[in-house]
Amino acid sequence: MYDYPYEYYNRKRAKRKAFFAKAIVLFSVFALSAVAIVCVTAFSSEKAGFPDCVYLLAAETSDAEEVSSKGGAGVVYESGGERYPLYACYYVRAEAESVAARLRDAGESVSVLERGGGALCFGGAAEKEAKNAVCAIVSAALECSRALYSVANGLEKGEISQAGAAAAVKENAELVSSAFSRADAFKIVKKEKYRGFFSFGENFAAQTDDALSGGLSAGEARGLQAWLCVFYILSFEIFGK
């Protein structure tokens, strides 16, 4: 009879211990889940799709000046330890192959290289932070390369004046420069790994100024277009996983 309060409080204390034990287990599970989610989020990659490929019409020679003297872009694309002086860049394989066939008939040794296209991957916090800015740069490079392709063809066929061609080149160069300037605030701009990517904007501006300093030729416009295409390809090497 007198043991009742003692047993009652023992049962009550046991229930409290069981409740707190369950609470601790649930809290631990929740905490571990939260940590797991943070880890997955931190280390998983974010991707941005760029499906467009470019087709490089490359000379089978190491002499870029020779290619340039024949009206080609003269820009050198390097890959796997090989150097490829470019005649031109195209966005449709059939067109690239058609021009390549004409050049072969004329005695030139050329090949068509398909490059670019796929996804850019952003893995670290700094990359993810700069994702939109990087994608804007890559988009601008590709779209402006297409515009310069039209300029080069227009000059070659006499369908555009020197003044009109120069204005179009300047406009597109400013679009590229503007895209790069919007990325200046991000941390990855100063990292060695990305130096080749972010230094392109300044280099391309200098190349554009040189091309516009005299009479702009179709070959020079094609050269600027080729630089943008090579940069587009480079972006997949830097941000591809």
Coordinates of C-alpha atoms in Angstrom, one line a residue:
M1 CA 0.0 0.0 0.0
Y2 CA 2.7 2.4 0.9
D3 CA 4.8 1.3 -2.1
Y4 CA 2.3 2.8 -4.6
P5 CA 3.7 6.3 -4.8
Y6 CA 7.2 4.9 -5.2
E7 CA 6.1 2.6 -8.1
Y8 CA 4.1 5.4 -9.7
Y9 CA 7.0 7.8 -9.8
N10 CA 9.3 5.0 -11.0
R11 CA 6.9 4.3 -14.0
K12 CA 6.6 8.0 -14.6
R13 CA 10.4 8.5 -14.6
A14 CA 10.8 5.5 -16.9
K15 CA 8.3 7.0 -19.4
R16 CA 10.2 10.3 -19.3
K17 CA 13.4 8.6 -20.0
A18 CA 11.9 6.7 -22.9
F19 CA 10.4 9.9 -24.3
F20 CA 13.7 11.7 -24.1
A21 CA 15.6 8.7 -25.6
K22 CA 13.2 8.8 -28.5
A23 CA 13.5 12.5 -28.9
I24 CA 17.3 12.3 -28.9
V25 CA 17.2 9.5 -31.6
L26 CA 14.7 11.5 -33.7
F27 CA 16.9 14.7 -33.4
S28 CA 20.0 12.7 -34.3
V29 CA 18.3 11.3 -37.4
F30 CA 17.1 14.8 -38.4
A31 CA 20.5 16.3 -37.8
L32 CA 22.3 13.6 -39.8
S33 CA 19.7 14.0 -42.6
A34 CA 20.3 17.8 -42.6
V35 CA 24.1 17.3 -42.8
A36 CA 23.7 14.8 -45.6
I37 CA 21.5 17.2 -47.6
V38 CA 24.0 20.0 -47.1
C39 CA 26.9 17.7 -48.2
V40 CA 25.0 16.5 -51.3
T41 CA 24.1 20.1 -52.2
A42 CA 27.6 21.3 -51.6
F43 CA 29.4 18.7 -53.6
S44 CA 26.9 17.9 -56.4
S45 CA 27.3 19.7 -59.7
E46 CA 24.9 22.1 -61.4
K47 CA 24.8 21.8 -65.2
A48 CA 23.9 24.1 -68.1
G49 CA 23.3 22.6 -71.5
F50 CA 24.8 24.0 -74.7
P51 CA 23.9 21.5 -77.4
D52 CA 25.4 23.4 -80.4
C53 CA 28.5 22.0 -81.9
V54 CA 30.9 24.0 -84.2
Y55 CA 32.7 22.5 -87.2
L56 CA 36.2 23.6 -87.7
L57 CA 37.6 23.5 -91.2
A58 CA 41.3 22.8 -90.4
A59 CA 44.3 22.9 -92.6
E60 CA 46.7 19.9 -92.4
T61 CA 49.6 22.2 -92.0
S62 CA 51.2 24.0 -89.1
D63 CA 51.6 27.3 -91.1
A64 CA 48.8 29.6 -90.0
E65 CA 50.1 32.5 -92.1
E66 CA 49.8 30.4 -95.2
V67 CA 46.1 29.7 -94.4
S68 CA 45.5 33.4 -93.6
S69 CA 47.2 34.4 -96.9
K70 CA 44.6 32.3 -98.8
G71 CA 41.7 34.1 -97.1
G72 CA 41.2 31.7 -94.2
A73 CA 40.8 32.7 -90.6
G74 CA 44.4 31.8 -89.7
V75 CA 43.5 31.2 -86.1
V76 CA 45.2 28.2 -84.5
Y77 CA 43.2 25.7 -82.6
E78 CA 45.2 23.4 -80.3
S79 CA 44.0 20.0 -79.1
G80 CA 45.8 16.9 -77.8
G81 CA 49.2 18.4 -78.6
E82 CA 48.2 19.2 -82.2
R83 CA 48.0 22.6 -83.9
Y84 CA 45.2 23.2 -86.4
P85 CA 45.3 26.4 -88.4
L86 CA 41.7 27.1 -89.3
Y87 CA 40.3 28.2 -92.6
A88 CA 36.8 28.7 -91.2
C89 CA 34.2 27.7 -88.7
Y90 CA 30.7 26.4 -89.4
Y91 CA 27.6 25.5 -87.5
V92 CA 26.3 22.8 -89.9
R93 CA 28.4 19.8 -90.8
A94 CA 27.1 19.5 -94.3
E95 CA 28.3 23.1 -95.1
A96 CA 31.7 22.5 -93.6
E97 CA 32.1 19.2 -95.6
S98 CA 31.0 20.9 -98.8
V99 CA 33.6 23.7 -98.5
A100 CA 36.2 21.1 -97.5
A101 CA 35.5 19.1 -100.7
R102 CA 36.0 22.2 -102.8
L103 CA 39.3 23.0 -101.1
R104 CA 40.5 19.4 -101.6
D105 CA 39.6 19.6 -105.3
A106 CA 41.8 22.7 -105.4
G107 CA 44.7 20.7 -104.0
E108 CA 44.4 21.7 -100.3
S109 CA 44.7 19.2 -97.5
V110 CA 41.9 19.9 -95.0
S111 CA 39.8 18.1 -92.4
V112 CA 36.6 18.9 -90.5
L113 CA 36.7 18.7 -86.7
E114 CA 33.5 18.6 -84.7
R115 CA 33.9 20.3 -81.4
G116 CA 31.9 21.8 -78.5
G117 CA 28.4 21.0 -77.4
G118 CA 27.2 19.3 -74.3
A119 CA 27.0 20.6 -70.7
L120 CA 29.0 23.0 -68.6
C121 CA 29.3 21.8 -65.1
F122 CA 29.6 23.9 -62.0
G123 CA 30.9 22.0 -58.9
G124 CA 32.2 24.2 -56.2
A125 CA 30.5 27.1 -54.4
A126 CA 32.5 29.7 -56.4
E127 CA 31.6 28.1 -59.7
K128 CA 27.9 27.8 -58.8
E129 CA 27.9 31.5 -57.7
A130 CA 29.3 32.5 -61.1
K131 CA 27.2 30.0 -63.1
N132 CA 24.8 32.5 -64.7
A133 CA 27.6 35.0 -65.6
V134 CA 29.7 32.2 -67.2
C135 CA 26.7 30.9 -69.2
A136 CA 26.0 34.5 -70.4
I137 CA 29.6 34.8 -71.6
V138 CA 29.4 31.5 -73.4
S139 CA 26.1 32.3 -75.0
A140 CA 27.4 35.7 -76.1
A141 CA 30.5 34.2 -77.7
L142 CA 28.4 31.7 -79.7
E143 CA 25.8 34.1 -80.8
C144 CA 28.3 36.8 -81.7
S145 CA 30.4 34.2 -83.6
R146 CA 27.3 33.5 -85.8
A147 CA 26.9 37.2 -86.4
L148 CA 30.5 37.6 -87.5
Y149 CA 30.1 34.5 -89.7
S150 CA 27.4 36.5 -91.6
V151 CA 29.7 39.5 -91.8
A152 CA 32.5 37.5 -93.2
N153 CA 30.2 36.0 -95.8
G154 CA 28.7 39.4 -96.7
L155 CA 32.2 40.9 -97.3
E156 CA 33.3 37.9 -99.3
K157 CA 30.2 38.2 -101.6
G158 CA 30.1 42.0 -101.7
E159 CA 26.7 42.1 -99.9
I160 CA 27.8 44.4 -97.1
S161 CA 29.8 47.6 -97.1
Q162 CA 33.1 48.1 -95.2
A163 CA 31.3 50.6 -93.0
G164 CA 28.4 48.2 -92.3
A165 CA 30.8 45.3 -91.6
A166 CA 32.9 47.4 -89.2
A167 CA 29.7 48.6 -87.3
A168 CA 28.5 45.0 -87.0
V169 CA 31.9 43.8 -85.7
K170 CA 32.1 46.6 -83.2
E171 CA 28.6 46.0 -82.0
N172 CA 29.2 42.3 -81.4
A173 CA 32.6 42.9 -79.8
E174 CA 30.8 45.2 -77.3
L175 CA 28.3 42.5 -76.5
V176 CA 31.1 40.1 -75.7
S177 CA 32.9 42.6 -73.6
S178 CA 29.7 43.5 -71.7
A179 CA 29.2 39.8 -70.9
F180 CA 32.7 39.5 -69.5
S181 CA 32.4 42.8 -67.4
R182 CA 29.3 41.3 -65.6
A183 CA 31.5 38.5 -64.3
D184 CA 34.2 40.7 -62.8
A185 CA 32.8 40.6 -59.3
F186 CA 33.0 36.8 -58.9
K187 CA 35.8 35.1 -57.0
I188 CA 36.7 32.6 -59.7
V189 CA 37.8 35.4 -62.0
K190 CA 41.1 35.6 -60.0
K191 CA 41.7 31.8 -59.8
E192 CA 44.5 30.4 -61.9
K193 CA 42.3 27.6 -63.3
Y194 CA 40.0 30.1 -65.0
R195 CA 42.5 32.7 -66.1
G196 CA 42.4 31.5 -69.8
F197 CA 38.6 31.8 -69.8
F198 CA 38.3 35.2 -68.3
S199 CA 41.3 36.8 -70.0
F200 CA 39.7 36.1 -73.3
G201 CA 37.4 39.1 -73.1
E202 CA 40.3 41.6 -73.0
N203 CA 42.3 39.7 -75.6
F204 CA 39.3 39.6 -78.0
A205 CA 38.8 43.3 -77.6
A206 CA 42.4 44.0 -78.6
Q207 CA 42.1 41.6 -81.6
T208 CA 38.9 43.4 -82.7
D209 CA 40.6 46.8 -82.5
D210 CA 43.5 45.5 -84.6
A211 CA 41.0 44.2 -87.2
L212 CA 39.1 47.5 -87.3
S213 CA 42.2 49.7 -87.5
G214 CA 42.5 49.2 -91.3
G215 CA 40.1 48.0 -93.9
L216 CA 38.3 45.0 -92.6
S217 CA 38.6 42.0 -94.9
A218 CA 36.5 38.9 -95.0
G219 CA 39.5 36.9 -93.7
E220 CA 39.8 39.2 -90.7
A221 CA 36.1 38.9 -89.9
R222 CA 36.4 35.2 -90.3
G223 CA 39.4 35.3 -87.9
L224 CA 37.4 37.1 -85.2
Q225 CA 34.6 34.6 -85.7
A226 CA 37.0 31.7 -85.4
W227 CA 38.5 33.1 -82.1
L228 CA 35.0 33.1 -80.6
C229 CA 34.4 29.5 -81.8
V230 CA 37.7 28.4 -80.3
F231 CA 36.7 30.1 -77.0
Y232 CA 33.3 28.4 -77.1
I233 CA 35.2 25.0 -77.3
L234 CA 37.6 26.1 -74.5
S235 CA 34.7 26.7 -72.2
F236 CA 33.8 22.9 -72.3
E237 CA 37.4 22.1 -71.4
I238 CA 37.4 24.4 -68.4
F239 CA 33.9 23.8 -67.1
G240 CA 33.3 20.3 -68.5
K241 CA 33.4 17.4 -66.0

